[in-house]
XYZ file of C-alpha atoms in Angstrom:
437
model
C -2.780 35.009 41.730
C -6.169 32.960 41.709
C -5.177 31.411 38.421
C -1.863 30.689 40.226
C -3.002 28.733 42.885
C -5.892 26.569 40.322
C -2.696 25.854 38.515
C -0.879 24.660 41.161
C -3.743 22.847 43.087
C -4.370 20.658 39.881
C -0.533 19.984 39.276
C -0.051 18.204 42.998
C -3.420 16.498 42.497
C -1.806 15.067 39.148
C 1.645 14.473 41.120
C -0.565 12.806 43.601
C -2.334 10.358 40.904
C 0.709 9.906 39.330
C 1.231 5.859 40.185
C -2.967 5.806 38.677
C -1.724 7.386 35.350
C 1.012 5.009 35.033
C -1.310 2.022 36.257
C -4.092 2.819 33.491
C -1.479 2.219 30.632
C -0.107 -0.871 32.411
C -3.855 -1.901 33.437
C -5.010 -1.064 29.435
C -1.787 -3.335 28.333
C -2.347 -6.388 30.512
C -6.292 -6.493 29.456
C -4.928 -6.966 26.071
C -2.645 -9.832 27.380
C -5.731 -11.497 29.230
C -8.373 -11.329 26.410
C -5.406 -13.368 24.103
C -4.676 -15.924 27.137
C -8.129 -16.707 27.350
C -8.727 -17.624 23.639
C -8.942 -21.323 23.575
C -6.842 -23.586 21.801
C -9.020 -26.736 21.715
C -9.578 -26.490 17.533
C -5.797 -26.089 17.220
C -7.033 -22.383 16.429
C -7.249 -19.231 17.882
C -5.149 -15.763 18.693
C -1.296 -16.171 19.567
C -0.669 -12.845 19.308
C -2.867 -9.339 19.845
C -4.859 -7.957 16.806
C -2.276 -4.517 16.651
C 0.794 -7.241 16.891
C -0.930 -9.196 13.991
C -1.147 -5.920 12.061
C 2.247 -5.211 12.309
C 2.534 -8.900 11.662
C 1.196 -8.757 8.268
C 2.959 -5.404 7.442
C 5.861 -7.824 7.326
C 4.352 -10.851 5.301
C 2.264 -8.394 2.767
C 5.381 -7.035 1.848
C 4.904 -7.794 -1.520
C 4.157 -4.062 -3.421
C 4.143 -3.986 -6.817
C 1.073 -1.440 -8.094
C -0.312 1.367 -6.349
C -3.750 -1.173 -5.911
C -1.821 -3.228 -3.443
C -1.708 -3.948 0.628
C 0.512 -1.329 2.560
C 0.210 -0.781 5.911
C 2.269 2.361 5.775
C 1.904 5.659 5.895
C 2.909 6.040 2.097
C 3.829 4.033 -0.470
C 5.724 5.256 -4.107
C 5.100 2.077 -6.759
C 6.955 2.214 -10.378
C 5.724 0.605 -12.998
C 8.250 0.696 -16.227
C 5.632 -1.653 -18.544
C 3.404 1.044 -18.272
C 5.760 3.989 -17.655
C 3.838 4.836 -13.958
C 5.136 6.212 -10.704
C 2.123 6.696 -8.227
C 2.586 8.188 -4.815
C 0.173 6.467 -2.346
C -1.288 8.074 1.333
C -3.272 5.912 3.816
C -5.608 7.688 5.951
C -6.030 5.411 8.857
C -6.607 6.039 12.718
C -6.420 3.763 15.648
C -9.500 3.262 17.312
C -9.706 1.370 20.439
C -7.154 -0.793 22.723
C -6.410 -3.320 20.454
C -8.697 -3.412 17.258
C -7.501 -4.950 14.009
C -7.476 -3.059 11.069
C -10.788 -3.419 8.941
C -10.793 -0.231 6.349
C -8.095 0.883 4.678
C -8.577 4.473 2.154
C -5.747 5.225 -0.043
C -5.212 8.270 -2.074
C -2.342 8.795 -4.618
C -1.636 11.085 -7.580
C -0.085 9.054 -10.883
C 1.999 10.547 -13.601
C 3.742 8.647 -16.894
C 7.556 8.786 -16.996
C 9.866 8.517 -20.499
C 10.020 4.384 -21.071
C 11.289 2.856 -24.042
C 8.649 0.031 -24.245
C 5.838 2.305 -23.491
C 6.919 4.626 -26.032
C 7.421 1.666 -28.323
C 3.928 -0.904 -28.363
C 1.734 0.718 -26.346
C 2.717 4.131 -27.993
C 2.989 6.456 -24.696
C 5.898 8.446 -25.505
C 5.946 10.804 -23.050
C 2.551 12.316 -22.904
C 1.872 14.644 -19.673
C -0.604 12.036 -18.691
C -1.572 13.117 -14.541
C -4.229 11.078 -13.089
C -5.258 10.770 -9.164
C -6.308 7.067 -8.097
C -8.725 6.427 -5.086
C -8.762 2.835 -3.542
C -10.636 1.407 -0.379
C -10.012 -1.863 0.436
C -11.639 -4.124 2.972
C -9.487 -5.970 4.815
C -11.237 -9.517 6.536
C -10.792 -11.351 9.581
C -7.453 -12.840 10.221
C -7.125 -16.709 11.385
C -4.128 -18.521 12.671
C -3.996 -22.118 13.117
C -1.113 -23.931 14.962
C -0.297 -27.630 15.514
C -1.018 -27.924 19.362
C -1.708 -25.849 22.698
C 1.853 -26.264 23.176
C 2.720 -23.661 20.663
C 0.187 -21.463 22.172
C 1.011 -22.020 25.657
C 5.204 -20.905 24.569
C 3.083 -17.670 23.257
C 1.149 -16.756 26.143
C 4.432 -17.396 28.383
C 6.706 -15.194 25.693
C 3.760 -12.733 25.627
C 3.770 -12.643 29.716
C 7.297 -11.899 30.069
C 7.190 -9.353 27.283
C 4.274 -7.819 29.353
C 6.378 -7.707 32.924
C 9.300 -6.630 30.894
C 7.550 -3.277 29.810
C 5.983 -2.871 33.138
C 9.428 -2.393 35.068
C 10.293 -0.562 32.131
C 7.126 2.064 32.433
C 7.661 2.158 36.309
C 11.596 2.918 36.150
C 11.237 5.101 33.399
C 8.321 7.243 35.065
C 10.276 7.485 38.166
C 12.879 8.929 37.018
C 11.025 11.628 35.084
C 9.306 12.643 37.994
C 12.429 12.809 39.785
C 14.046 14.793 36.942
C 11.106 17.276 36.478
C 11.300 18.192 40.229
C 14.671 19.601 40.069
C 13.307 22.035 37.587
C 14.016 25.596 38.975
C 12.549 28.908 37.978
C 16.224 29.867 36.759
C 15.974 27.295 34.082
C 13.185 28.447 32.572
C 12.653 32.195 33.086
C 9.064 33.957 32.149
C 7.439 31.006 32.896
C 5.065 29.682 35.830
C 7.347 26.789 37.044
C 3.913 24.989 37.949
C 2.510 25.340 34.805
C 5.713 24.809 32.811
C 5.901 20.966 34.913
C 1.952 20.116 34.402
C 2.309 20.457 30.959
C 5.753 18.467 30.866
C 3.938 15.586 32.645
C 0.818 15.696 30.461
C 3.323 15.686 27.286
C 5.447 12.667 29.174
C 2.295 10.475 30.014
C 1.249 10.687 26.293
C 4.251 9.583 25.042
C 4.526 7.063 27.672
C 1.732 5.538 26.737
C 1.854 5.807 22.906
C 5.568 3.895 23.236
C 4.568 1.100 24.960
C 1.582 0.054 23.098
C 3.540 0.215 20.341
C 6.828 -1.440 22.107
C 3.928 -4.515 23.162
C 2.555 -5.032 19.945
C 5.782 -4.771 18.261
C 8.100 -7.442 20.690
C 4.422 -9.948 20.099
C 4.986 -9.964 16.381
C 8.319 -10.065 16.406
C 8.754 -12.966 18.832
C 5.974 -14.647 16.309
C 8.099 -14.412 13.547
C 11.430 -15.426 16.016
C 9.877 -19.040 16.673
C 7.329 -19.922 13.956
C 4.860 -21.040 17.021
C 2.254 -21.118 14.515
C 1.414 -23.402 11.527
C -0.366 -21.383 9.017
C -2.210 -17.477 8.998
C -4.341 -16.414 6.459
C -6.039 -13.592 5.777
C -7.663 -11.320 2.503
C -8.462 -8.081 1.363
C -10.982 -6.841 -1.162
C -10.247 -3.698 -2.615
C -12.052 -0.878 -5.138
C -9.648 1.753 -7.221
C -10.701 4.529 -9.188
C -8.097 5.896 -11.394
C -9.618 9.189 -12.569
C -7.234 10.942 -14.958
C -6.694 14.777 -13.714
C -4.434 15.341 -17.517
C -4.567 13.877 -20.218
C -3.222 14.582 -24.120
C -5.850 15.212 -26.980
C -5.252 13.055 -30.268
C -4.743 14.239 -33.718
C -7.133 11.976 -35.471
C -8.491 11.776 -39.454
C -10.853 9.732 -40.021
C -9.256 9.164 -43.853
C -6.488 10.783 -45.778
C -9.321 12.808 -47.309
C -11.125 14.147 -44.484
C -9.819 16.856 -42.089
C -8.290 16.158 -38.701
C -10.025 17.340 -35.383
C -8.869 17.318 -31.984
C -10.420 14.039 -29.700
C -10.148 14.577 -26.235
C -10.213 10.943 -24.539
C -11.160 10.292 -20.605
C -9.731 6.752 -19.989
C -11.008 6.321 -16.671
C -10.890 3.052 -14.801
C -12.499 0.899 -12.221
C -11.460 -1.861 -10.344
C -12.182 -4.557 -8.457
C -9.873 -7.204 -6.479
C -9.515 -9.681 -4.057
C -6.606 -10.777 -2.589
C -6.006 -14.198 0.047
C -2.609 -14.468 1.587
C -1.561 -17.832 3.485
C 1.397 -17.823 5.298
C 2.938 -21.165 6.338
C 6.142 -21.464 8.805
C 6.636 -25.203 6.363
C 5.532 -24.399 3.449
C 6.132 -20.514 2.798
C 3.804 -17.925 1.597
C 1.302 -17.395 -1.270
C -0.554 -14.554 -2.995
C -3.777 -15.436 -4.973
C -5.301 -12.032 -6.678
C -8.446 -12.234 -9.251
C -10.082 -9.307 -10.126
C -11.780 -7.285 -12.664
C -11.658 -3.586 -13.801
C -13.878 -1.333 -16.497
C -11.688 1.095 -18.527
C -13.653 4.013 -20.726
C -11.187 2.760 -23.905
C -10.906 4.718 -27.162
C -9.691 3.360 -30.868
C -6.153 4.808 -30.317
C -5.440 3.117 -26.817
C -6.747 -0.309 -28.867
C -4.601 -0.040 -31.495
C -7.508 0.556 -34.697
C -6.172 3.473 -35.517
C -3.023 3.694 -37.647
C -0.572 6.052 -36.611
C 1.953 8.127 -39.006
C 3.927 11.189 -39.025
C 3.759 14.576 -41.026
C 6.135 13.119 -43.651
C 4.711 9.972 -44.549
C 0.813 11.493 -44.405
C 2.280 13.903 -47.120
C 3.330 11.027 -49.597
C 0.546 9.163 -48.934
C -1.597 11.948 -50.405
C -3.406 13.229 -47.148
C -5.472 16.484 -48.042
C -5.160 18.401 -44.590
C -1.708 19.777 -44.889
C -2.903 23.323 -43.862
C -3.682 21.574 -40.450
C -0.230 19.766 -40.364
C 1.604 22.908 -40.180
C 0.264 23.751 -36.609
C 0.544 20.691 -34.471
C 3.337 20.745 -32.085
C 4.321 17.290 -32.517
C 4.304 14.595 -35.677
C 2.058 11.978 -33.947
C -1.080 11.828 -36.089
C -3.565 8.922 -36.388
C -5.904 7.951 -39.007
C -8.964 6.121 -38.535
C -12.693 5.991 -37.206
C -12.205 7.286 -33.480
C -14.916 6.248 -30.866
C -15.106 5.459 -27.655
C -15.984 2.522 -25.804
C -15.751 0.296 -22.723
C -13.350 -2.805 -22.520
C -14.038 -5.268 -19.368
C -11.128 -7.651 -18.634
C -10.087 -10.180 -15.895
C -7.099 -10.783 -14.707
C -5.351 -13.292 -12.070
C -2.093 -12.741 -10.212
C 0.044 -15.804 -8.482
C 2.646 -14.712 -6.219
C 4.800 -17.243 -4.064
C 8.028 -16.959 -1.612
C 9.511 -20.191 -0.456
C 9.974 -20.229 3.711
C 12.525 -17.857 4.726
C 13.067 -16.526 1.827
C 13.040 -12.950 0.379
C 13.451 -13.947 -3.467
C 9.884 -15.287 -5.153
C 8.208 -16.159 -8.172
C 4.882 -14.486 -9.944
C 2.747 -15.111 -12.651
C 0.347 -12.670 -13.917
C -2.594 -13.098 -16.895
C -5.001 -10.553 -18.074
C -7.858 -11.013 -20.586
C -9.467 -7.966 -22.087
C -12.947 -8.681 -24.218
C -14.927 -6.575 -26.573
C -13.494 -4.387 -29.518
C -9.987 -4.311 -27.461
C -9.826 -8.358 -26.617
C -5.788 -8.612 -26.102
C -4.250 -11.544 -23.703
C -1.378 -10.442 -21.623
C 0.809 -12.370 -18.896
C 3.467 -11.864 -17.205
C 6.390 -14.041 -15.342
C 8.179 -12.215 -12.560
C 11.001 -12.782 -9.995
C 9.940 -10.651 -7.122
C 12.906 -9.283 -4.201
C 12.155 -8.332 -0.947
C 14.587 -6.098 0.513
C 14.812 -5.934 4.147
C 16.324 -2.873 6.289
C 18.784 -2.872 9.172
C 15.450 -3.557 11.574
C 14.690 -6.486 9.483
C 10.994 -5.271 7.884
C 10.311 -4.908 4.016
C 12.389 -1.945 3.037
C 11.357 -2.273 -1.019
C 9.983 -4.578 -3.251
C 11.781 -4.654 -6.576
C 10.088 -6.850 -9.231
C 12.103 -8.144 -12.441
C 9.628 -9.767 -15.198
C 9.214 -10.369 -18.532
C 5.955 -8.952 -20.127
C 4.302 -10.889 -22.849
C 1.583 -8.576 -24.750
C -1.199 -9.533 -27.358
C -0.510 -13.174 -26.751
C -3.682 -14.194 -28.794
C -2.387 -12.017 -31.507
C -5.560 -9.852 -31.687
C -3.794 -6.861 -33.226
C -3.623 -6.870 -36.905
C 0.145 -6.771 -38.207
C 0.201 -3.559 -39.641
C -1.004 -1.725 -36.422
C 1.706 -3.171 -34.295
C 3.497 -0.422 -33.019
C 6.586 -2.798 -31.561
C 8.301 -5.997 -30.000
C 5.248 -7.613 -28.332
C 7.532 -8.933 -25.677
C 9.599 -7.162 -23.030
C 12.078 -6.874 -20.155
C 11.134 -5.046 -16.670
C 10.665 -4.047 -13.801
C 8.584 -2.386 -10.971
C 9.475 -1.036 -7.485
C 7.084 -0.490 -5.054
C 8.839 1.168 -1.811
C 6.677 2.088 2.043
C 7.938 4.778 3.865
C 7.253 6.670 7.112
C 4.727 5.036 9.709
C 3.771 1.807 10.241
C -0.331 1.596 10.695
C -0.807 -0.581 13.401
């Protein structure tokens, strides 16, 4: 009985406060609308928008995905990769942290496995190997500016962004009274075993969360897409500096000789990898938008993933008059290599162009990557990347179609080429679930 009546004392206090739960959400949503009114517009520079709108703004315009190292601001991310024969799945582990903060750190964890892919299997030898690796990246993500011609464009903002606000309010109020209206018809017939008191306090605490989680969305949301409606701005730019680990979890063992007179032995390679990038993004309304990416990684290489071993089969080992037969009979497959197997570490650079005209979903990439030590090979790339856009008009996919020039510097000797150094395809890089704003 006591607990009855605490129950039911604290439920009509709540009832009572009702109008000051709704008011807190509207009060929390128009200090957000104040602090980007009173950003001056004097340098023709400033905020047009709030920072969670200009996150979900730039979940639109970094819609370019292409490798698991890139920006998503989603949930999760699945990136294909058919030059190297990789499908990652990516997870974000991000929370919101006060009214309106941008986002700053960004940790990504995925888990990447090799698929069956003809030019894989072909020059870089990577027939299907049961190669399982799980990649770590952090990336940094810096302050956003926006720059627009005059305070006129500014001024259209802060009126759009005022009427958006006043929208949602009426919105919040009408929607609120008519839940509280609903939840008092509740009768102890309609839900029977329960404390009808207890049943509606928890409704309301469930509603007022929910309430309140929609419309800070529902703000942020109508800001950036009412941004992207009228192109009141002139140019945004932003950057994001990111660190990957790609630690291999499985990886296959090499059958390796060092002659056709010495016995083979079982090398057990850990190609792990560390990178570094940075990425700046400028987004015009006149001019379109443009990727710039430089970066650098470390890879723990080996003399079969450079090419200086030579590679044969059972049959042809045999008639060259290899001595280890007796070992021959036991391997499960007919890849065998033959050559001085070490290990070493190959640094390389590489630099990444992407651009899409204004208003337009189809864009063009160039890619170059210089390796240097005992593995020193020159690869590009020249891409056509595709945007595709959903029925709510974000980035559904990005599909990539390129042709991949390898070893352009011809660093690998003729008879260790192990295919056409040139090839056709593609990679697919697709968000999913929530947007982190």
């Amino acid at each position: 009985m006591r607990c009855i009546f605490v129950i039911t004392f604290f439920f009509l206090l709540f009832l009572s406060g009702k109008s000051q739960v709704a008011d807190s959400i509207i009060a929390e949503i128009k200090e957000i609308n104040t602090s980007v009114v009173n950003t001056a517009c004097s340098s023709s520079t400033g905020r047009l928008i709030s920072n969670r709108a200009m996150n979900i703004f730039l979940a639109d315009k970094t819609g370019y995905l292409s490798e698991s190292k890139d920006l998503s601001l989603y949930t999760n991310y699945v990136t294909l990769n058919t030059t190297e024969g990789k499908l990652t799945i990516n997870h974000n582990f991000k929370k919101s942290t006060g009214i309106d903060e941008p986002i700053k750190k960004l940790l990504s964890l995925g888990v990447s496995a090799n698929i069956a892919n003809n030019f894989a299997a072909a020059f870089l030898d990577k027939k299907f190997e049961n190669e399982l690796a799980l990649t770590v990246n952090y990336k940094w993500l810096h302050k956003t500016k926006t720059h627009f011609k005059s305070c006129s464009q500014k001024q259209s903002m802060d009126a759009s962004r005022a009427a958006i606000f006043h929208l949602l309010e009426i919105e919040m109020n009408k929607k609120e009274a008519d839940f509280l209206s609903a939840i008092s018809k509740i009768d102890t017939a309609e839900i029977p075993g329960q404390n009808i008191t207890a049943a509606q306090l928890l409704a309301v605490h469930n509603f007022y969360d929910e309430l309140k989680e929609t419309y800070e969305e529902k703000f942020a949301t109508l800001q950036a897409e009412t941004l992207t409606k009228t192109d009141n701005f002139s140019l945004i730019t932003t950057s994001f500096t990111s660190v990957t680990a790609h630690i291999p979890l499985l990886f296959p063992t090499y059958t390796v000789a060092a002659s056709l007179t010495t016995y083979f032995s079982e090398k057990h390679p850990y190609p792990l990898a560390i990178l570094l990038q940075h990425t700046r993004l400028w987004e015009s309304n006149t001019k379109g938008r443009l990727f710039f990416t430089v970066g650098g990684t470390l890879l723990f290489n080996n003399a079969k993933l450079s090419f200086a071993l030579d590679k044969t089969d059972i049959f042809t080992y045999k008639n060259l008059g290899g001595a280890d037969t007796l070992h021959l009979a036991s391997l499960k497959n007919d890849k065998i290599y033959v050559g001085n197997f070490k290990s070493f570490i190959t640094p390389s650079f590489m630099g990444r162009l992407v651009y899409y005209p204004p208003a337009s979903h189809i864009g063009i990439s160039f890619f170059i990557e210089k390796n240097f030590g005992q593995y020193n090979l020159l690869n590009g790339r020249l891409g056509i990347p595709i945007v595709l856009i959903n029925n709510k008009k974000l980035p559904a996919a990005n599909i990539e179609f390129y042709i991949h020039f390898y070893d352009m510097n011809n660093s690998i000797s003729q008879e260790k080429k192990y295919g056409n150094k040139t090839c056709v395809g593609f990679g697919i890089g697709i968000p999913f679930s929530r947007l982190i704003y």
